[in-house]
Coordinates of C-alpha atoms and ligand atoms in Angstrom, one line a residue:
M29 CA 135.8 -13.6 5.9
E30 CA 137.4 -16.1 8.4
T31 CA 137.3 -14.6 12.0
T32 CA 139.6 -16.1 15.1
A33 CA 137.1 -16.7 17.7
R34 CA 138.8 -14.7 20.8
Q35 CA 138.6 -15.5 24.5
A36 CA 138.1 -13.8 27.5
T37 CA 139.6 -13.9 30.2
A38 CA 138.7 -12.4 33.9
R39 CA 140.8 -10.1 34.6
H40 CA 141.4 -8.2 38.1
Y41 CA 142.1 -4.3 38.1
L42 CA 143.2 -1.2 40.2
M43 CA 141.9 2.1 39.6
C44 CA 141.9 5.7 41.5
P45 CA 139.0 8.2 41.0
P46 CA 139.9 11.4 39.8
T47 CA 138.5 13.6 42.5
H48 CA 141.1 15.8 42.5
F49 CA 141.6 16.2 38.8
D50 CA 143.3 19.4 37.3
V51 CA 146.1 20.5 35.2
T52 CA 147.8 22.3 36.6
Y53 CA 151.3 21.5 35.2
S54 CA 152.5 19.9 32.5
I55 CA 154.9 17.4 31.8
N56 CA 153.7 15.5 28.3
P57 CA 152.7 17.6 25.2
W58 CA 149.0 17.2 26.1
M59 CA 148.6 19.4 29.3
D60 CA 147.9 22.6 29.1
P61 CA 147.4 24.4 32.5
G62 CA 146.2 27.9 31.2
K63 CA 143.1 25.3 29.9
P64 CA 140.6 25.1 31.7
T65 CA 139.1 21.7 33.2
D66 CA 136.2 20.1 34.6
Q67 CA 136.6 17.5 37.2
S68 CA 132.9 16.3 37.4
I69 CA 133.3 15.7 33.5
A70 CA 136.6 13.6 34.1
M71 CA 134.5 11.9 37.0
D72 CA 131.2 10.9 34.7
Q73 CA 134.2 9.7 32.2
W74 CA 136.2 7.3 34.5
Q75 CA 133.4 6.0 36.5
R76 CA 132.0 4.9 32.6
I77 CA 135.0 3.1 32.3
H78 CA 135.2 1.4 35.9
D79 CA 131.5 0.2 34.8
Q80 CA 132.1 -1.2 31.9
L81 CA 134.9 -3.4 33.5
I82 CA 132.5 -4.4 36.2
D83 CA 129.5 -5.2 33.2
L84 CA 132.6 -7.4 31.6
G85 CA 132.5 -9.4 34.6
H86 CA 136.2 -8.0 36.2
T87 CA 137.0 -7.5 39.4
V88 CA 137.8 -3.4 39.8
D89 CA 140.0 -2.5 42.9
V90 CA 139.8 1.2 43.8
I91 CA 142.7 3.1 45.6
P92 CA 141.9 6.3 47.1
P93 CA 142.8 9.4 45.7
L94 CA 145.3 11.6 47.7
E95 CA 144.7 15.4 47.9
G96 CA 147.1 17.5 45.5
L97 CA 147.8 14.7 43.0
P98 CA 146.1 15.4 40.0
D99 CA 147.7 13.0 38.1
M100 CA 146.8 9.9 40.7
V101 CA 143.8 9.0 38.2
F102 CA 146.4 7.5 36.2
A103 CA 146.6 3.9 38.3
A104 CA 148.8 2.3 35.7
N105 CA 151.8 4.0 36.6
G106 CA 151.4 3.4 39.9
A107 CA 153.0 0.1 39.7
T108 CA 153.8 -3.3 37.8
V109 CA 152.1 -6.2 39.7
Y110 CA 152.3 -10.1 38.7
G111 CA 150.9 -12.5 41.3
D112 CA 151.7 -11.4 45.1
R113 CA 154.9 -8.9 44.4
A114 CA 154.3 -5.3 43.4
L115 CA 157.1 -3.0 41.5
V116 CA 155.8 0.5 43.0
A117 CA 156.6 3.4 40.7
R118 CA 159.7 5.6 40.6
F119 CA 158.3 8.7 38.7
R120 CA 160.2 11.0 36.2
F121 CA 159.0 14.3 37.2
P122 CA 158.6 15.3 41.0
E123 CA 155.1 16.6 40.6
R124 CA 154.1 13.0 40.8
D125 CA 156.5 11.7 43.5
A126 CA 154.3 11.3 46.2
E127 CA 152.0 9.2 44.2
S128 CA 154.3 6.2 45.3
A129 CA 153.3 6.1 48.7
G130 CA 149.6 6.2 48.5
Y131 CA 150.7 2.6 46.6
L132 CA 153.4 1.5 48.7
D133 CA 151.0 1.2 51.4
W134 CA 147.6 -0.1 49.6
F135 CA 149.4 -3.0 48.4
A136 CA 151.5 -3.7 51.7
A137 CA 147.9 -3.9 53.5
K138 CA 146.9 -5.9 50.3
G139 CA 149.5 -8.7 51.8
L140 CA 151.4 -7.9 48.5
K141 CA 155.4 -8.3 48.6
V142 CA 156.2 -4.7 47.7
R143 CA 159.2 -2.7 46.4
Q144 CA 160.0 0.9 45.3
A145 CA 161.9 0.7 42.0
A146 CA 165.1 1.8 42.7
L147 CA 165.2 3.9 38.8
E148 CA 162.7 5.9 37.0
N149 CA 160.0 3.1 36.5
E150 CA 156.4 4.3 35.5
G151 CA 154.4 1.2 36.3
E152 CA 152.3 -0.4 33.6
G153 CA 152.5 3.0 32.1
D154 CA 156.0 1.5 30.3
Y155 CA 155.6 -2.4 31.3
L156 CA 152.8 -4.3 29.6
A157 CA 152.7 -8.2 30.0
A158 CA 152.5 -9.9 26.4
G159 CA 152.2 -13.8 26.7
P160 CA 155.7 -14.7 28.4
W161 CA 157.1 -11.4 27.8
I162 CA 157.3 -7.9 29.5
L163 CA 157.3 -5.4 26.9
A164 CA 159.2 -2.5 28.3
G165 CA 159.3 1.3 27.2
N166 CA 161.7 3.9 27.6
G167 CA 163.0 7.1 25.9
F168 CA 160.9 9.8 28.1
R169 CA 159.7 8.1 31.7
T170 CA 161.0 4.9 32.6
D171 CA 165.0 4.2 32.5
R172 CA 166.1 1.8 30.1
R173 CA 168.2 0.2 33.3
S174 CA 165.2 0.0 35.4
H175 CA 164.5 -2.8 32.7
V176 CA 166.4 -5.3 34.6
E177 CA 165.3 -4.9 37.7
T178 CA 162.1 -6.0 36.9
E179 CA 163.4 -8.5 34.6
E180 CA 164.6 -9.7 37.9
Y181 CA 162.1 -9.4 40.3
F182 CA 159.3 -11.2 38.5
G183 CA 161.5 -13.3 36.7
R184 CA 160.0 -12.4 33.4
P185 CA 161.8 -11.8 30.6
V186 CA 161.8 -8.1 29.4
I187 CA 161.6 -6.5 25.9
G188 CA 163.1 -3.5 25.8
L189 CA 161.4 -0.8 23.4
T190 CA 162.4 2.9 22.6
L191 CA 159.9 5.7 22.0
V192 CA 160.8 8.5 20.0
N193 CA 157.3 10.6 19.2
D194 CA 157.0 12.9 22.7
K195 CA 153.0 12.7 22.3
F196 CA 153.6 9.0 22.8
Y197 CA 155.7 9.1 25.7
H198 CA 154.7 5.8 27.8
L199 CA 155.0 2.4 25.8
D200 CA 150.9 2.5 26.7
T201 CA 150.3 5.1 24.8
A202 CA 152.0 3.8 21.6
L203 CA 151.2 -0.5 22.0
S204 CA 148.8 -2.7 23.5
A205 CA 148.6 -6.2 24.4
L206 CA 145.2 -7.7 22.9
D207 CA 145.8 -11.3 23.9
D208 CA 149.1 -13.4 24.8
R209 CA 150.0 -13.1 21.3
T210 CA 148.3 -10.3 19.6
I211 CA 149.4 -6.7 19.6
M212 CA 148.4 -3.4 18.3
Y213 CA 150.8 -0.4 17.5
Y214 CA 151.9 3.0 15.9
P215 CA 155.7 2.2 14.5
A216 CA 156.3 5.5 14.0
A217 CA 156.6 6.3 17.8
F218 CA 159.5 3.6 17.6
T219 CA 163.1 3.6 16.8
P220 CA 163.8 1.3 13.6
G221 CA 165.1 -0.8 15.8
S222 CA 162.3 -1.2 18.2
Q223 CA 160.0 -1.9 15.0
G224 CA 162.1 -4.3 14.1
I225 CA 161.9 -6.5 17.5
L226 CA 158.1 -5.9 17.2
R227 CA 157.9 -7.3 13.8
E228 CA 159.5 -10.0 14.3
L229 CA 157.5 -10.8 17.7
F230 CA 154.7 -10.1 16.0
P231 CA 154.2 -10.7 12.9
D232 CA 150.9 -10.4 12.7
A233 CA 150.1 -7.1 14.8
I234 CA 147.4 -4.7 14.0
I235 CA 149.4 -1.8 13.1
A236 CA 147.5 2.0 13.9
D237 CA 147.9 4.6 12.0
H238 CA 148.6 8.3 12.8
D239 CA 144.8 9.0 12.9
D240 CA 144.8 6.1 15.6
A241 CA 147.7 7.4 17.5
E242 CA 146.6 10.8 17.6
A243 CA 142.8 9.6 19.1
F244 CA 144.7 7.6 22.3
G245 CA 143.6 5.2 20.4
L246 CA 146.2 2.4 21.7
N247 CA 145.9 3.6 25.2
A248 CA 143.6 0.0 25.4
V249 CA 142.9 -2.5 28.1
S250 CA 141.6 -6.0 26.3
D251 CA 140.5 -9.2 28.2
G252 CA 141.6 -11.2 25.3
K253 CA 138.3 -10.2 23.7
H254 CA 136.6 -7.0 24.5
V255 CA 138.3 -4.0 24.4
L256 CA 137.7 -0.9 26.2
M257 CA 139.9 2.1 24.1
P258 CA 139.3 5.6 23.4
E259 CA 136.5 6.5 20.8
G260 CA 137.5 7.7 17.3
A261 CA 140.3 5.1 15.9
A262 CA 138.5 3.9 13.3
N263 CA 141.2 2.5 11.4
L264 CA 141.6 0.5 14.5
V265 CA 137.8 -0.7 15.2
A266 CA 137.8 -2.3 11.3
Q267 CA 140.9 -3.9 12.2
L268 CA 139.5 -5.5 15.5
R269 CA 136.2 -6.5 14.8
A270 CA 138.0 -8.0 11.6
A271 CA 140.0 -9.7 13.9
G272 CA 137.3 -11.2 16.1
F273 CA 137.9 -8.2 19.2
E274 CA 134.8 -6.5 19.9
S275 CA 136.0 -3.1 20.9
F276 CA 134.2 -0.3 23.3
G277 CA 134.9 3.5 22.5
M278 CA 135.0 5.5 25.7
D279 CA 134.5 9.3 25.5
V280 CA 138.1 10.2 27.2
S281 CA 138.0 13.4 26.3
E282 CA 139.0 15.6 29.6
L283 CA 141.1 12.7 30.4
L284 CA 143.0 13.6 27.1
R285 CA 143.8 16.9 28.8
A286 CA 145.8 15.2 31.0
G287 CA 148.0 13.3 28.5
G288 CA 145.9 10.0 29.6
G289 CA 142.8 7.8 28.0
V290 CA 141.3 4.4 29.1
K291 CA 144.1 2.5 29.6
C292 CA 146.3 5.2 31.9
C293 CA 142.8 4.8 34.3
I294 CA 143.3 1.0 34.9
L295 CA 146.7 -1.1 36.0
E296 CA 146.0 -4.6 36.0
L297 CA 147.1 -6.7 39.3
H298 CA 148.5 -9.8 36.9
N299 CA 147.8 -13.5 38.3
Q300 CA 146.5 -12.2 41.6
V301 CA 146.4 -14.4 44.6
Ligands
LIG24 N1 149.8 13.6 33.0 C1 149.6 12.1 33.4 C2 151.7 12.2 32.8 O1 151.9 13.0 32.0 C3 149.5 11.4 32.5 C4 149.7 9.6 32.8 C5 149.2 8.9 31.8 N2 149.3 7.7 32.1 C6 150.0 6.6 31.6 N3 149.7 5.1 31.4 N4 149.7 6.8 29.7 O2 152.5 11.3 33.6

């Protein structure tokens, strides 16, 4: 079989250790505060993701975790960053509200131009770079009207996509950009209109099945060749291999108790100077 030679490019990421990890409230269907969590297992799973990125040659910055914010480990939600501009999240739920201050301070200290989004906007949980576009989810967290602000702030075209299944409440739980032209996604997580947009823009996309999506297999991070993803998405793994990607299945069982996986833990600082 003919396989495409995939090209990895060095990336710059930001992560936040799950020092204060817990499930003390429920803001998505995966979270059950009645079930016990194990912070040390979460830390171990997080560390493996972190170390795998380093092994692949990427730069990983770490933002200090703030006490009382058990979801801060999901750094993807903290902001959207391109070049010297950071648009910091405005969270949908008050439980995560105080995380924004941590990100505003961190990016300001780094010397970036910083602004907090005016409307609900959960950062790279809902805003994913795909080639020239920013694919933008709405339906559960990010307010569709915030897409306009994001487009204007970064001067990049934003493609709005509407999510319909509350188990896949952020775009990064239903879709992953593998390189500038290739994405993988779970069609049933989107409205028929959004499925049409995705078919039009990405006719060669890798399509996830129900089991892949339930295994959180789309919550993945790619450098153009290596794809870090929650383990257990068998169909996706086979399709990625056939398409020339190299996948790394990560155990995220503990992080999943909060409704998070690999990508949720990783914010990419795109084209950072
Ligand atoms: N418990 C967190 C929440 O519901 C999980 C966030 C997962 N992050 C993501 N990028 N999908 O907000």
